[in-house]
Coordinates of N, CA, C and O in Angstrom, one line a residue:
X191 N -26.7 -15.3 -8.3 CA -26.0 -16.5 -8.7 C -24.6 -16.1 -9.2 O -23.6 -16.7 -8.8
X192 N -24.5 -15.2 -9.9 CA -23.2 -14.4 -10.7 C -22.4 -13.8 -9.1 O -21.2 -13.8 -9.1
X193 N -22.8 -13.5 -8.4 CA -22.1 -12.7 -6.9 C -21.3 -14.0 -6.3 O -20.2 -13.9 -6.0
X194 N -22.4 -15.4 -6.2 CA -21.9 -16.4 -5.3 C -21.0 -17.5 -6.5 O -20.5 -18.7 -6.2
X195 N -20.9 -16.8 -7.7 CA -20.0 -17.9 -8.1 C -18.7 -17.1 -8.4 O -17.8 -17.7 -9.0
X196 N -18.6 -15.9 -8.1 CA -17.7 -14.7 -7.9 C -16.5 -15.2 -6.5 O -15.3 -15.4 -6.4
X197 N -17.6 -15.4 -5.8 CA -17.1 -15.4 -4.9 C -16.6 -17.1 -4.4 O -15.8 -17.2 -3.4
X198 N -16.9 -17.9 -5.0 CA -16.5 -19.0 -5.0 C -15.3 -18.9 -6.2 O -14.2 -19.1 -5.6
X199 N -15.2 -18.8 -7.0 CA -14.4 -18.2 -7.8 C -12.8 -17.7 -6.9 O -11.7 -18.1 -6.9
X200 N -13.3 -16.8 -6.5 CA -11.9 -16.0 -5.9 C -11.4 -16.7 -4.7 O -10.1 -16.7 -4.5
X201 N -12.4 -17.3 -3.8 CA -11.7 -18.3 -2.4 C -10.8 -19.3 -3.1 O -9.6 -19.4 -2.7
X202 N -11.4 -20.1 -4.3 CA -10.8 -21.3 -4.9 C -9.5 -20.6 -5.2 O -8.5 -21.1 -4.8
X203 N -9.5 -19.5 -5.7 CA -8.0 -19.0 -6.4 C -6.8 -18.6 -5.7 O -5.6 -18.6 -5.9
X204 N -7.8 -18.0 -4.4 CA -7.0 -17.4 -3.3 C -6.0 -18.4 -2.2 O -4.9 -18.2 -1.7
X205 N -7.1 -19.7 -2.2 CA -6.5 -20.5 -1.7 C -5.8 -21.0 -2.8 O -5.1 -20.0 -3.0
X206 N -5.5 -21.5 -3.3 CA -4.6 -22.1 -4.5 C -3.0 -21.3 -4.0 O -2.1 -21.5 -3.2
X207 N -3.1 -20.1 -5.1 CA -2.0 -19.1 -4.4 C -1.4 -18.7 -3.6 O -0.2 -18.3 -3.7
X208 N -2.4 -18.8 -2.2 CA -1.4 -18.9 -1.3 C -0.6 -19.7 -0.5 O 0.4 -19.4 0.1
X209 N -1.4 -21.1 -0.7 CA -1.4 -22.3 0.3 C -0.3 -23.1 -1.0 O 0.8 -23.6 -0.8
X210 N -1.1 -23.1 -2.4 CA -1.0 -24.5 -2.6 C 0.3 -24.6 -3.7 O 1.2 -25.4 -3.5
X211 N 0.2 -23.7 -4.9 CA 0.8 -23.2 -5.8 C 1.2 -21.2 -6.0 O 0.7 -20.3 -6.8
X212 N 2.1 -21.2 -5.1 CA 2.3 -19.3 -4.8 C 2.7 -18.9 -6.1 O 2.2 -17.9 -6.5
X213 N 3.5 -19.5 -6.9 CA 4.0 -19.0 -8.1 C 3.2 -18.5 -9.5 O 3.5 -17.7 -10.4
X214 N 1.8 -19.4 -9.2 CA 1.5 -19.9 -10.4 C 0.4 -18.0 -9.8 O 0.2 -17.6 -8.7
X215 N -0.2 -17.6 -11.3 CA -1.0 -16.0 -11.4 C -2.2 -16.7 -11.0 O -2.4 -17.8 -11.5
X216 N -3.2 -16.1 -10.0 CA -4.8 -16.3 -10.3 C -5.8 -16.2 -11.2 O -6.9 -16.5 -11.0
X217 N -5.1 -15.9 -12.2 CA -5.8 -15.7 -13.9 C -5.7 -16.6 -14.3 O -6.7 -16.9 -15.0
X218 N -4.7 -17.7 -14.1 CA -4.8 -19.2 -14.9 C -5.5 -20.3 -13.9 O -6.0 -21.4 -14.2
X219 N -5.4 -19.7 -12.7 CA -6.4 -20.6 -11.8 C -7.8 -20.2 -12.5 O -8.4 -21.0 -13.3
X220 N -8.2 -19.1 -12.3 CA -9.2 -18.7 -12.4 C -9.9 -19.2 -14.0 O -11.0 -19.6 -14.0
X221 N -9.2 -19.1 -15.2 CA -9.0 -19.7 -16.3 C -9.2 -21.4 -16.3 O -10.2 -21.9 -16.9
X222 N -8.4 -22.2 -15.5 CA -8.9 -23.7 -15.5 C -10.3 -24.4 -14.6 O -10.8 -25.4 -14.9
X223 N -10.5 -23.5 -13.5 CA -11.9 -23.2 -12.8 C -13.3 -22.9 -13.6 O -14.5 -23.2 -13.5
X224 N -12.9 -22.4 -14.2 CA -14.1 -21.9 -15.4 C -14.1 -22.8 -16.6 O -15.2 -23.2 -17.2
X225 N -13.1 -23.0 -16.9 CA -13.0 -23.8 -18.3 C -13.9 -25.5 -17.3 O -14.9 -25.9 -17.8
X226 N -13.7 -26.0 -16.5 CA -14.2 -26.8 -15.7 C -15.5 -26.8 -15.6 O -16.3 -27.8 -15.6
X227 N -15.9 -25.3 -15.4 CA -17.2 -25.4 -15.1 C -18.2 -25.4 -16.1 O -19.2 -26.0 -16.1
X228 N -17.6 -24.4 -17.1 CA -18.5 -24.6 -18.5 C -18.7 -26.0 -19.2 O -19.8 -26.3 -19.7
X229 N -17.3 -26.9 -19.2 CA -17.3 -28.1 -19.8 C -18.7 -29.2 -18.7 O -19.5 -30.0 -19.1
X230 N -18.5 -28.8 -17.3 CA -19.6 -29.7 -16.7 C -21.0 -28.7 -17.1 O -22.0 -29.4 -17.3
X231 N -21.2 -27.7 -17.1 CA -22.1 -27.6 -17.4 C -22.6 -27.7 -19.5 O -23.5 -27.9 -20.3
X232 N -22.0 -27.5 -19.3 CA -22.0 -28.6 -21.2 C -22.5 -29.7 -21.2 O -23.4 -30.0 -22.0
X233 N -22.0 -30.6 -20.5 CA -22.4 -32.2 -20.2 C -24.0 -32.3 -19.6 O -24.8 -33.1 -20.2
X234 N -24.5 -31.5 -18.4 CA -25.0 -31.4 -18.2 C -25.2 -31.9 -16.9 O -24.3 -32.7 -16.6
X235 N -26.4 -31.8 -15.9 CA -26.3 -31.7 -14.3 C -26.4 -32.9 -14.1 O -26.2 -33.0 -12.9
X236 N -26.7 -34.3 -14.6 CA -26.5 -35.3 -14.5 C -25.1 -35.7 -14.4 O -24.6 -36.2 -13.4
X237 N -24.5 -35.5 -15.4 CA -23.1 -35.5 -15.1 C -22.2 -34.7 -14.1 O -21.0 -34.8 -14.1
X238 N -22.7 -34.1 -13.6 CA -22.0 -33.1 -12.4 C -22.2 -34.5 -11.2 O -21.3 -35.2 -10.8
X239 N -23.8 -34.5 -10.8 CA -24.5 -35.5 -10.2 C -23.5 -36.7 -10.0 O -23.0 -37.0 -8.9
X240 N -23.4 -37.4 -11.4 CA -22.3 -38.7 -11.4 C -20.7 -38.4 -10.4 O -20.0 -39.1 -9.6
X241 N -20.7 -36.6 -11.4 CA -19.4 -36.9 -11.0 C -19.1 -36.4 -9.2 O -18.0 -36.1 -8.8
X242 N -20.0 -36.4 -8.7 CA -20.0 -35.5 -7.2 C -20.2 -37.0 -6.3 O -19.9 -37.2 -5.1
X243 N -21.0 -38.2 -7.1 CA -21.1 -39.7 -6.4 C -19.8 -40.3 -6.3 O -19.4 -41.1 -5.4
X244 N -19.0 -39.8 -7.4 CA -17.8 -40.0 -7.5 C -17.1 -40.3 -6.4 O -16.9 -41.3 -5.7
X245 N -16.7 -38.6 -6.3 CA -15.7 -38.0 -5.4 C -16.4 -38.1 -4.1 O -15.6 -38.4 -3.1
X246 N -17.7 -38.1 -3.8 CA -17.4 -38.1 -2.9 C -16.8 -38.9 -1.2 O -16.4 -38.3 -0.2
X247 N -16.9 -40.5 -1.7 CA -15.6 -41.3 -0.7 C -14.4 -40.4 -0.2 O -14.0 -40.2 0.9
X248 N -13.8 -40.0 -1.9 CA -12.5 -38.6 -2.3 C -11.9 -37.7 -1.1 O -10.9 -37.2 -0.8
X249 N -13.6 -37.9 -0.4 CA -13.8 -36.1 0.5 C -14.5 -36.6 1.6 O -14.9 -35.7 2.4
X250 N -14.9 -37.8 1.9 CA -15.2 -38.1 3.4 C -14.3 -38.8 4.3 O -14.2 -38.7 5.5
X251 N -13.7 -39.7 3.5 CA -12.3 -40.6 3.8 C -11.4 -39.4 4.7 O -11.2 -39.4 5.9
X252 N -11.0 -38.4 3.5 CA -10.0 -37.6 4.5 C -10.5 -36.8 5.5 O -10.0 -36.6 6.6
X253 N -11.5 -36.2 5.3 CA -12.2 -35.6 6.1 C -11.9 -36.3 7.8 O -11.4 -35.9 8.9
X254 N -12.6 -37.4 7.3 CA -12.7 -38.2 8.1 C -11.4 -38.6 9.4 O -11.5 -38.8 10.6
X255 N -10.1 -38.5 8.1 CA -8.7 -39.3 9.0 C -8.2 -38.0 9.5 O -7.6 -38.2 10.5
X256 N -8.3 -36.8 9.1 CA -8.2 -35.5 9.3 C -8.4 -35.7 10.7 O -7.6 -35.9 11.6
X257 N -10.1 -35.7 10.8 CA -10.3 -35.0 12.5 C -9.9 -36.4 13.7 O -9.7 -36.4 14.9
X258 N -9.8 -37.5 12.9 CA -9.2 -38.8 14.0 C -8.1 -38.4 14.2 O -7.8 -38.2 15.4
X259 N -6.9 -38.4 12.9 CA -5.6 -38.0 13.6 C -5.4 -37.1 14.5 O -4.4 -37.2 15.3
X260 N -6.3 -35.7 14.4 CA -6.0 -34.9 15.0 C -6.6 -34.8 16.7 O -6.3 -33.9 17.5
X261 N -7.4 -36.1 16.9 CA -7.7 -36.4 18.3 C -6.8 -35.7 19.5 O -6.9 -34.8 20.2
X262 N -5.8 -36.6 19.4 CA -4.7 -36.5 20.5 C -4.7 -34.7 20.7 O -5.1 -34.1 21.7
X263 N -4.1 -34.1 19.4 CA -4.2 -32.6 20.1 C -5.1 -31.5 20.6 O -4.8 -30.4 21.2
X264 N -6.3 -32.3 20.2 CA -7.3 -31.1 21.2 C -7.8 -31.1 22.4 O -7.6 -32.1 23.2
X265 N -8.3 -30.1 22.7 CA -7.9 -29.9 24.3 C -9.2 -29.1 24.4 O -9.7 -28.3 23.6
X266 N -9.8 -29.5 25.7 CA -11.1 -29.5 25.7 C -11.1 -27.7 26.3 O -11.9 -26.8 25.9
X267 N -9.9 -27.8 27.4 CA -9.9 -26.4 27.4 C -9.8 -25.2 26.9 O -9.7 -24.2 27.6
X268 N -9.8 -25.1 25.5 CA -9.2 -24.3 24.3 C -11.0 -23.8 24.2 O -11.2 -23.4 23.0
X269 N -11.6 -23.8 24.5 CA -13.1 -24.0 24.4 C -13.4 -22.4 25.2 O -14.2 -21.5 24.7
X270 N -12.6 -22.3 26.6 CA -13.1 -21.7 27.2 C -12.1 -20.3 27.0 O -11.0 -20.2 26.6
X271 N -12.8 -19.4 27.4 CA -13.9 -18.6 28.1 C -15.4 -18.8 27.2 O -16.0 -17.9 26.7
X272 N -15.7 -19.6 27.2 CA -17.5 -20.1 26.4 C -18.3 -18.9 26.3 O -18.7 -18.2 27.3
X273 N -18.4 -18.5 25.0 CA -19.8 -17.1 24.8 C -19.0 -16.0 25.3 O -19.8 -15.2 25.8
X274 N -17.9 -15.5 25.4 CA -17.5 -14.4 26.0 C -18.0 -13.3 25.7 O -18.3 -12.4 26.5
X275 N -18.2 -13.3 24.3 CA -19.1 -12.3 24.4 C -20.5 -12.2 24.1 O -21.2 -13.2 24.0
X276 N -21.1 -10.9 23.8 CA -22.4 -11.0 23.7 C -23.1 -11.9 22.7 O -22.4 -12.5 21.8
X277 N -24.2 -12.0 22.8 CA -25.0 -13.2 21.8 C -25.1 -12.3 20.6 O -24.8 -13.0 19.7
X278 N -25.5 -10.5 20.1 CA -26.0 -10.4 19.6 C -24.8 -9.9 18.3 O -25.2 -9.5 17.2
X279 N -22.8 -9.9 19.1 CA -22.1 -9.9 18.7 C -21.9 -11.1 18.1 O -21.6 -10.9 16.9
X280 N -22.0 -12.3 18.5 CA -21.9 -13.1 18.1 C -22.3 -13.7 16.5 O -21.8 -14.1 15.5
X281 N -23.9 -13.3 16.9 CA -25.1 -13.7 15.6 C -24.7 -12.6 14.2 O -24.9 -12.9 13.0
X282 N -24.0 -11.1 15.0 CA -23.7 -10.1 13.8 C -22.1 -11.0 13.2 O -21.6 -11.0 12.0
X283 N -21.6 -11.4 14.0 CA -20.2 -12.3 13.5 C -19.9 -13.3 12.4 O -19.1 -13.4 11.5
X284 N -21.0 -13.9 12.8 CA -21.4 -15.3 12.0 C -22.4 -15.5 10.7 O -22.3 -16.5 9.9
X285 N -23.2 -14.5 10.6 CA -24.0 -14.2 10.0 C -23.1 -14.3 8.3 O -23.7 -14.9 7.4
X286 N -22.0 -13.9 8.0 CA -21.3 -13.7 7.0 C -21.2 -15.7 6.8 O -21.9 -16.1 5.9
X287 N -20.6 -16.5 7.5 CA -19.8 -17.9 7.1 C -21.2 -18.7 7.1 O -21.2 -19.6 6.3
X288 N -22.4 -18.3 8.0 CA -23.6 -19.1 8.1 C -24.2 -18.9 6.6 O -24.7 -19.8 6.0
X289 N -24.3 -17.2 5.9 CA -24.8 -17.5 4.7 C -24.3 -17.7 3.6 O -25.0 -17.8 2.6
X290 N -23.2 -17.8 3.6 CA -22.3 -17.8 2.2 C -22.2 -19.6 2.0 O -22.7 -20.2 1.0
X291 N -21.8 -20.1 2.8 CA -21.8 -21.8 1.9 C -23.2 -21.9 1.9 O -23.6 -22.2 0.8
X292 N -24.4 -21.7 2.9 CA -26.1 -22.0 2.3 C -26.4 -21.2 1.4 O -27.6 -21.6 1.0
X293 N -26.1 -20.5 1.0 CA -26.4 -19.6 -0.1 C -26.9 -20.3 -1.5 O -27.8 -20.0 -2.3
X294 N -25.6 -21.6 -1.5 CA -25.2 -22.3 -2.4 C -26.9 -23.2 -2.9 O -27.3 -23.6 -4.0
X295 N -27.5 -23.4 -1.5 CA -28.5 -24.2 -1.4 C -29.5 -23.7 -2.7 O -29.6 -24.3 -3.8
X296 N -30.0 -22.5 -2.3 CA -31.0 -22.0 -2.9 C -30.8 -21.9 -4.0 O -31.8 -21.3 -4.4
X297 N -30.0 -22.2 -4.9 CA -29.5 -22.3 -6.4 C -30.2 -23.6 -6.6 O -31.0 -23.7 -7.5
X298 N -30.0 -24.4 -5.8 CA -29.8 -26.2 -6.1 C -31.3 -26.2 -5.8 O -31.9 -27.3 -5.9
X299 N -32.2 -25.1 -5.3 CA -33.7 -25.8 -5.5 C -34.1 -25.1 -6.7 O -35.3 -25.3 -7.1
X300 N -33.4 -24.6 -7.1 CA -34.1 -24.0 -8.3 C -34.5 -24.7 -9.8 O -35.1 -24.3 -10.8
X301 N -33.3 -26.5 -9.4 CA -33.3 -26.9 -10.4 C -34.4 -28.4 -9.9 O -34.9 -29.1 -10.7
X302 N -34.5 -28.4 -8.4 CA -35.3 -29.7 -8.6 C -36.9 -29.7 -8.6 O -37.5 -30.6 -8.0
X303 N -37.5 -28.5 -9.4 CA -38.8 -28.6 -10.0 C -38.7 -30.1 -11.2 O -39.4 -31.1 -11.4
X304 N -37.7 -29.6 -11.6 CA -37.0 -30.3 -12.6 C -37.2 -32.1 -12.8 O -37.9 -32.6 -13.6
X305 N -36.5 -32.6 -12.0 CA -36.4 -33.8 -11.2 C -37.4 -34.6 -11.6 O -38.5 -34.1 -11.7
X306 N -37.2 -35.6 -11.9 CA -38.5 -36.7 -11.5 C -39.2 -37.3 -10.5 O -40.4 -37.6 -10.6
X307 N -38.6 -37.5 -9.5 CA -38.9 -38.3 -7.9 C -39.1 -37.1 -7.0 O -38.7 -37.3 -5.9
X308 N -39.5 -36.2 -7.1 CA -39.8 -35.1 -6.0 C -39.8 -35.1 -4.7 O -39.4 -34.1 -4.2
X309 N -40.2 -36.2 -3.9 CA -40.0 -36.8 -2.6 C -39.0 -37.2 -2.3 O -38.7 -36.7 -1.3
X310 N -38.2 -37.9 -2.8 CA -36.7 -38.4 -3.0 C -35.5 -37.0 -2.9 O -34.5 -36.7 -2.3
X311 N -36.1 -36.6 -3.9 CA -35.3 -34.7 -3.6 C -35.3 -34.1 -2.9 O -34.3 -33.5 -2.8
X312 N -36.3 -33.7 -2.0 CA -36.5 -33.5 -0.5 C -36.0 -34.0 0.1 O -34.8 -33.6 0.2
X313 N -36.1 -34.9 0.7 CA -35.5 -35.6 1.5 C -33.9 -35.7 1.4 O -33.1 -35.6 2.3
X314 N -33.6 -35.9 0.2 CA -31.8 -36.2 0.2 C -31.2 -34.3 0.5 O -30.2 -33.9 0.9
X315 N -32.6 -33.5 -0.1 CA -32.0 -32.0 -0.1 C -31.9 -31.3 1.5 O -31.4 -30.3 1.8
X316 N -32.5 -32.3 2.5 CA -32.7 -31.8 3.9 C -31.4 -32.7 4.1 O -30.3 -32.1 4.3
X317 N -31.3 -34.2 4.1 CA -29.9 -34.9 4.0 C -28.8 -34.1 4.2 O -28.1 -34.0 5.2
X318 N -28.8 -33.5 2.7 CA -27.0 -32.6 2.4 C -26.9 -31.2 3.2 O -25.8 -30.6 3.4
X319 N -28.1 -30.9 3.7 CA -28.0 -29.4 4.3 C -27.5 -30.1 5.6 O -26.3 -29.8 5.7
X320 N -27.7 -30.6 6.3 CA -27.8 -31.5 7.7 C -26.4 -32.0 8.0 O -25.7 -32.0 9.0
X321 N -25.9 -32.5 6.4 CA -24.4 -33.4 6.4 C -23.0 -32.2 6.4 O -21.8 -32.2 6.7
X322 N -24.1 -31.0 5.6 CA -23.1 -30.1 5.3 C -23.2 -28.9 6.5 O -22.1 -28.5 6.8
X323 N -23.8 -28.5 7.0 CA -23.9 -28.1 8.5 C -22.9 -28.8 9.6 O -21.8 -28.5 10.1
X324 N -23.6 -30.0 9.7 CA -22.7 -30.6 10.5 C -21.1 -30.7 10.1 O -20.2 -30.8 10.9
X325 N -20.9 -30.8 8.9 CA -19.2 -30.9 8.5 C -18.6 -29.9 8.8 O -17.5 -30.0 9.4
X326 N -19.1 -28.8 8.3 CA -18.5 -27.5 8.7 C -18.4 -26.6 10.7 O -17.8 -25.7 11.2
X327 N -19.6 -27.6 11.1 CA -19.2 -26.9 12.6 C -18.2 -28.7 13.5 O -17.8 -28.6 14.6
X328 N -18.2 -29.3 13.0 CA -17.4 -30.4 13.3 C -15.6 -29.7 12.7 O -14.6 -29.8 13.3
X329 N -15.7 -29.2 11.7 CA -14.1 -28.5 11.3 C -14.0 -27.3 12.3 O -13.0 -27.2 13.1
X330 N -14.9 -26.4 12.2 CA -14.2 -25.3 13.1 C -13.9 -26.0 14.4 O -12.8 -25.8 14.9
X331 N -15.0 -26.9 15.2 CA -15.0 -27.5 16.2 C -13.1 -27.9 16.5 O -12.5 -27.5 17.5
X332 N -12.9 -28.4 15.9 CA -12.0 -29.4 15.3 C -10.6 -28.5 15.6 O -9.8 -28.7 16.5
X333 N -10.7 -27.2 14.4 CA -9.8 -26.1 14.3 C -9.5 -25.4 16.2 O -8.4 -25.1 16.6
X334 N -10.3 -25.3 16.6 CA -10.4 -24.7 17.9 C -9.8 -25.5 19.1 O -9.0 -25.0 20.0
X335 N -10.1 -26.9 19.0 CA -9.7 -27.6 20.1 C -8.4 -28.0 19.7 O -7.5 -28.2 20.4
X336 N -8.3 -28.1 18.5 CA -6.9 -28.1 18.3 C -5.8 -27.3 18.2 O -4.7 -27.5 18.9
X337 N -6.0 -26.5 17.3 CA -4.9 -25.2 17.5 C -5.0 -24.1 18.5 O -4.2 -23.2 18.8
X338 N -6.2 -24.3 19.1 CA -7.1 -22.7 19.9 C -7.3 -21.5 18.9 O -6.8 -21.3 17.7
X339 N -8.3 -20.7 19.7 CA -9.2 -20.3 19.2 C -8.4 -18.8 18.2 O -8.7 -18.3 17.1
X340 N -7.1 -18.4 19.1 CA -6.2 -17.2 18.6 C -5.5 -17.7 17.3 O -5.4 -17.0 16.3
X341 N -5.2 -18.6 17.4 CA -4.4 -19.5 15.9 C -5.2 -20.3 15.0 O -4.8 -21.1 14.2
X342 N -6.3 -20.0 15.3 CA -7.3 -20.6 14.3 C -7.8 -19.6 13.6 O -8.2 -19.7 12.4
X343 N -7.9 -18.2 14.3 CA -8.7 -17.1 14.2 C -7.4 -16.3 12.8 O -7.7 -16.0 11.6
X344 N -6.3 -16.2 13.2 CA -5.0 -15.5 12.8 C -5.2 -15.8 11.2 O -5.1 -15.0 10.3
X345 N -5.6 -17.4 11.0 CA -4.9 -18.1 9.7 C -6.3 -18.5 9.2 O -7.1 -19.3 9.7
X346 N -6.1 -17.6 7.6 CA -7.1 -17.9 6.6 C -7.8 -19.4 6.2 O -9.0 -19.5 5.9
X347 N -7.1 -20.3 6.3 CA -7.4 -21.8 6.3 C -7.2 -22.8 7.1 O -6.6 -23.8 6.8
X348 N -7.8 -22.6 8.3 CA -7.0 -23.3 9.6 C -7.7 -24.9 9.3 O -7.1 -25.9 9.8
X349 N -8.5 -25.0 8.7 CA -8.3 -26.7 8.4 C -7.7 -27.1 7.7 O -7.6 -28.3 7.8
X350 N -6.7 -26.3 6.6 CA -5.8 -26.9 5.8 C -4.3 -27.2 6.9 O -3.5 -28.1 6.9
X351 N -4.4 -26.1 7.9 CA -3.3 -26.1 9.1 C -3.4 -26.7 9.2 O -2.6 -27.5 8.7
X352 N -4.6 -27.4 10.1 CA -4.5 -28.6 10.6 C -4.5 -30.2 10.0 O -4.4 -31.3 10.6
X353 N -4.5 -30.1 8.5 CA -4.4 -31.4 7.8 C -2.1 -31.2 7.8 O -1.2 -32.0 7.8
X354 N -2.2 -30.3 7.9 CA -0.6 -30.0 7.8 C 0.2 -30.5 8.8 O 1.4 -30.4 8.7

């Protein structure tokens, strides 16, 4: 758990720095990221809960006008040469981006022994895996037909590119 909040930790900071605020040191990112996290976990996971019901419209709305506006420039052909290479290059490729955001998962069952409605938790926990799978191969999707596969590949945040 300490490795994957390491590592969530440092993308958040990385991107900040380079994309968002270049000026500002990763130490004070890194400093208001934590101070964040301690205070929600102070409150406690209910309140994380509330505040993720929140946001989340926050983060589907744009999501959403993101891949519509970006209709017009994708190109179906940007697709091809399909599988070029081997499958088993492929599966060694992917293996890194496929475990690192599920990773996240197995934390989040750790706490719904916990829960009261146990059935209800299942179910919404197959939900978010399904919503969050699909979000993320709908963006690369997205990244590819739109910029192609060489300028998606080049640049560390090519969905921020493409919101750009």
């Amino acid at each position: 758990m300490f490795i994957q909040s390491t590592f969530s930790l440092r993308d958040i900071s990385t991107f900040m720095t380079t994309q968002i605020v270049p000026e500002t040191l990763p130490t004070w990112i890194h400093a208001l990221v934590i101070l964040a996290v301690i205070y929600g976990g102070y409150l406690g996971i209910e309140v994380i809960a509330r505040t993720a019901e929140i946001f989340l419209p926050w983060i589907v709305v744009p999501f959403l006008l993101l891949i519509s506006l970006n209709i017009p420039q994708m190109k179906i052909d940007r697709l091809y040469p399909f599988f070029e290479f081997h499958m088993d290059d492929l599966v060694l490729g992917t293996t890194y981006f496929l475990g690192n955001p599920f990773m996240e998962l197995v934390f989040v069952l750790m706490i719904t022994p916990h829960i009261k409605d146990g059935k209800k938790v299942k179910r919404m926990f197959v939900i978010g895996t399904v919503a969050s799978g699909l979000t993320i191969t709908i963006a690369v999707a997205a990244c590819i037909l739109a910029l192609g596969a060489n300028i998606a590949s080049m640049h560390s945040y090519p969905v921020y590119l493409l919101g750009k």
